[in-house]
């Protein structure tokens, strides 16, 4: 079995292949690497979504890793929901000078030792992200072949590439995704990962997220917190 957490890092663009740290940690080297081979520095989520992306997580989220970023966002939304706070406003977004997003506490249901941190559940999160990317139906056979060419150019091969190819070719099994999220924390993370992948600017994407939230049994107010937290943590990438 391949390392699902490493693949999740690649999905969110948190690591630059060939460098010892995140894009933010090694900015100068990352810029040169991007010029030499841009496909090796792009997030795989952007490959799946083509030109529809252009956003990423703000603050220090990329430096803490893909799973910790998803878990941290989910934990923040869940904690605020339980405290009865109002959903985050866009002005609350973290910035490069104010990296407020932290990994979840280790003793929480979002921590790396929890069921939500297992390699098996990380695979579920990646499946959920691919399902979200397919929600608007724009990935046909030709597009899938093009995506796989780009994924292989991004140094993803072997079992990991075969896994992505199978998920792209298979119909979305929302029943399996929902069944894999056993705890409430896992359900929050699954929706968070799906929402992080896309901007629901089409009826199909919005409908998919609404269906997913309903099938996961998430309270409307909790969904509002996740939506607001993810939106607030995104920032337009500089050119």
Coordinates of C-alpha atoms in Angstrom, one line a residue:
X1 CA 0.0 0.0 0.0
X2 CA 1.3 3.4 -0.9
X3 CA 1.7 6.3 1.5
X4 CA -1.7 8.0 1.3
X5 CA -0.6 11.0 3.5
X6 CA 2.2 11.8 1.0
X7 CA -0.3 11.7 -1.8
X8 CA -2.6 13.9 0.1
X9 CA 0.2 16.4 0.5
X10 CA 0.7 16.3 -3.3
X11 CA -3.0 16.9 -3.8
X12 CA -2.9 20.1 -1.8
X13 CA 0.5 21.2 -3.1
X14 CA 2.1 21.3 0.3
X15 CA 5.4 19.7 -0.7
X16 CA 7.7 20.5 -3.7
X17 CA 9.3 17.3 -5.0
X18 CA 13.0 17.5 -4.7
X19 CA 13.0 20.1 -2.0
X20 CA 13.3 19.6 1.8
X21 CA 10.3 21.7 2.8
X22 CA 7.1 23.4 1.8
X23 CA 6.8 26.0 -0.9
X24 CA 6.6 28.7 1.8
X25 CA 9.7 27.4 3.5
X26 CA 11.8 27.2 0.3
X27 CA 10.3 29.9 -1.8
X28 CA 13.4 30.8 -3.8
X29 CA 14.2 27.2 -4.8
X30 CA 10.6 26.5 -5.4
X31 CA 10.3 29.4 -7.9
X32 CA 13.2 28.1 -9.9
X33 CA 11.9 24.5 -9.8
X34 CA 8.6 25.7 -11.0
X35 CA 10.2 27.5 -13.9
X36 CA 12.1 24.4 -14.8
X37 CA 9.2 22.0 -14.6
X38 CA 5.9 23.5 -13.5
X39 CA 4.1 20.2 -13.4
X40 CA 6.3 19.1 -10.5
X41 CA 5.2 21.9 -8.3
X42 CA 1.4 22.1 -9.0
X43 CA -1.2 20.7 -6.6
X44 CA -2.8 17.6 -8.0
X45 CA -6.2 19.1 -7.2
X46 CA -5.5 21.8 -9.7
X47 CA -4.6 19.1 -12.3
X48 CA -8.0 17.5 -11.7
X49 CA -9.9 20.8 -11.9
X50 CA -8.0 22.4 -14.8
X51 CA -8.2 26.2 -14.8
X52 CA -11.1 26.3 -12.4
X53 CA -8.7 26.5 -9.5
X54 CA -6.3 29.3 -8.6
X55 CA -6.8 29.3 -4.9
X56 CA -5.0 27.6 -2.1
X57 CA -4.9 27.5 1.7
X58 CA -3.6 30.7 3.3
X59 CA -1.2 31.2 6.2
X60 CA 1.0 28.3 7.3
X61 CA -1.5 25.6 6.3
X62 CA 0.7 24.2 3.5
X63 CA 3.7 23.9 5.9
X64 CA 1.9 21.6 8.3
X65 CA 0.9 19.1 5.7
X66 CA -2.2 18.1 3.8
X67 CA -3.9 16.0 6.4
X68 CA -3.1 18.4 9.3
X69 CA -4.5 21.2 7.2
X70 CA -7.8 19.4 6.5
X71 CA -8.0 18.3 10.1
X72 CA -7.1 21.7 11.4
X73 CA -9.8 23.4 9.4
X74 CA -12.4 20.7 10.4
X75 CA -11.4 21.0 14.0
X76 CA -11.6 24.8 13.9
X77 CA -15.1 24.7 12.3
X78 CA -16.3 22.0 14.7
X79 CA -15.0 23.8 17.8
X80 CA -16.7 27.1 16.8
X81 CA -19.9 25.3 16.0
X82 CA -20.0 23.5 19.4
X83 CA -19.2 26.9 21.1
X84 CA -22.2 28.5 19.4
X85 CA -20.1 31.1 17.7
X86 CA -21.0 32.8 14.4
X87 CA -19.4 31.3 11.3
X88 CA -16.0 32.9 10.4
X89 CA -16.0 36.0 8.2
X90 CA -13.7 36.5 5.2
X91 CA -11.8 39.1 7.2
X92 CA -10.8 36.4 9.7
X93 CA -8.7 34.5 7.1
X94 CA -5.1 33.7 8.1
X95 CA -2.4 35.5 6.1
X96 CA 1.3 34.9 5.5
X97 CA 2.0 37.3 8.4
X98 CA -0.6 35.8 10.7
X99 CA -0.4 32.0 10.3
X100 CA -3.2 31.1 12.7
X101 CA -4.1 27.7 11.4
X102 CA -2.7 24.9 13.6
X103 CA -2.8 21.2 13.5
X104 CA -5.7 19.8 15.7
X105 CA -4.8 18.9 19.3
X106 CA -3.4 15.4 19.5
X107 CA -6.1 14.3 22.0
X108 CA -9.0 15.4 19.8
X109 CA -10.9 13.2 17.5
X110 CA -9.1 15.1 14.7
X111 CA -5.6 14.2 15.9
X112 CA -3.1 12.0 14.0
X113 CA -3.7 9.1 16.4
X114 CA -7.5 9.2 15.9
X115 CA -9.3 7.1 13.4
X116 CA -9.4 10.2 11.2
X117 CA -5.6 10.1 11.0
X118 CA -5.2 6.5 9.7
X119 CA -3.8 5.7 6.3
X120 CA -7.1 4.0 5.3
X121 CA -9.2 7.1 6.1
X122 CA -6.7 9.4 4.3
X123 CA -7.4 7.3 1.2
X124 CA -11.1 8.0 1.8
X125 CA -10.4 11.7 1.9
X126 CA -8.5 11.5 -1.4
X127 CA -11.5 9.6 -2.9
X128 CA -13.8 12.3 -1.6
X129 CA -11.6 15.0 -3.2
X130 CA -11.6 13.2 -6.6
X131 CA -15.4 12.7 -6.3
X132 CA -15.8 16.4 -5.7
X133 CA -13.6 17.2 -8.7
X134 CA -15.8 15.0 -10.9
X135 CA -19.1 16.5 -9.5
X136 CA -19.7 18.8 -12.5
X137 CA -19.2 16.0 -15.0
X138 CA -16.4 17.7 -17.0
X139 CA -14.0 14.7 -16.8
X140 CA -14.6 12.5 -19.9
X141 CA -12.3 9.8 -21.3
X142 CA -10.1 12.3 -23.2
X143 CA -9.8 14.6 -20.2
X144 CA -9.0 11.6 -17.9
X145 CA -6.1 10.6 -20.2
X146 CA -4.8 14.1 -20.2
X147 CA -5.0 14.3 -16.4
X148 CA -3.1 11.0 -16.0
X149 CA -0.3 12.3 -18.3
X150 CA 0.0 15.4 -16.1
X151 CA -0.1 13.3 -12.9
X152 CA 2.7 11.1 -14.1
X153 CA 4.7 14.2 -15.1
X154 CA 4.2 15.3 -11.4
X155 CA 6.2 12.3 -10.2
X156 CA 3.2 10.3 -9.2
X157 CA 3.5 6.7 -10.3
X158 CA 3.0 3.1 -9.4
X159 CA 0.2 2.2 -7.0
X160 CA -0.6 5.9 -6.3
X161 CA -1.1 6.7 -10.0
X162 CA -3.1 3.5 -10.5
X163 CA -5.3 4.4 -7.6
X164 CA -6.1 7.9 -9.0
X165 CA -6.8 6.4 -12.5
X166 CA -9.3 3.9 -11.0
X167 CA -11.0 6.6 -9.0
X168 CA -11.3 8.9 -12.1
X169 CA -12.7 6.1 -14.2
X170 CA -15.2 4.7 -11.6
X171 CA -18.6 6.2 -10.8
X172 CA -18.7 8.1 -7.6
X173 CA -19.8 5.7 -4.8
X174 CA -21.2 8.2 -2.2
X175 CA -22.5 5.3 -0.1
X176 CA -19.0 4.0 0.4
X177 CA -17.6 7.4 1.2
X178 CA -20.3 8.0 3.8
X179 CA -20.0 4.5 5.3
X180 CA -16.2 5.0 5.8
X181 CA -16.8 8.1 8.0
X182 CA -17.7 6.4 11.2
X183 CA -17.1 9.2 13.8
X184 CA -18.4 12.7 13.6
X185 CA -14.9 14.0 13.3
X186 CA -14.4 11.8 10.2
X187 CA -17.6 13.1 8.7
X188 CA -16.5 16.7 9.3
X189 CA -13.1 16.0 7.7
X190 CA -14.7 14.3 4.7
X191 CA -16.9 17.2 4.0
X192 CA -14.0 19.7 4.6
X193 CA -11.8 17.9 2.1
X194 CA -14.5 17.9 -0.5
X195 CA -15.3 21.6 0.0
X196 CA -11.6 22.4 0.0
X197 CA -11.2 20.8 -3.4
X198 CA -13.8 22.9 -5.3
X199 CA -15.5 26.2 -5.4
X200 CA -19.2 25.3 -5.8
X201 CA -19.9 27.8 -8.6
X202 CA -22.0 25.4 -10.6
X203 CA -25.4 23.9 -9.7
X204 CA -24.0 20.4 -10.0
X205 CA -21.1 21.1 -7.6
X206 CA -23.4 22.8 -5.1
X207 CA -25.9 20.0 -5.4
X208 CA -23.2 17.4 -4.8
X209 CA -21.9 19.1 -1.6
X210 CA -25.5 19.5 -0.3
X211 CA -26.2 15.8 -1.0
X212 CA -22.9 14.8 0.7
X213 CA -23.7 17.0 3.8
X214 CA -27.1 15.5 4.0
X215 CA -25.9 11.9 3.7
X216 CA -23.2 12.5 6.3
X217 CA -25.9 13.8 8.7
X218 CA -24.1 17.1 9.3
X219 CA -26.2 19.7 11.0
X220 CA -26.9 22.8 8.8
X221 CA -25.2 25.1 11.2
X222 CA -22.1 22.8 11.3
X223 CA -22.0 22.9 7.5
X224 CA -22.2 26.6 7.6
X225 CA -19.2 26.7 9.9
X226 CA -17.2 24.4 7.6
X227 CA -18.1 26.4 4.5
X228 CA -17.1 29.7 6.2
X229 CA -13.9 28.3 7.7
X230 CA -12.7 26.8 4.3
X231 CA -13.7 30.0 2.4
X232 CA -11.9 32.2 5.0
X233 CA -8.8 30.0 4.7
X234 CA -8.5 30.3 1.0
X235 CA -6.5 33.1 -0.7
X236 CA -6.0 33.9 -4.3
X237 CA -2.6 32.7 -5.4
X238 CA -0.2 35.4 -6.5
X239 CA 0.8 35.2 -10.2

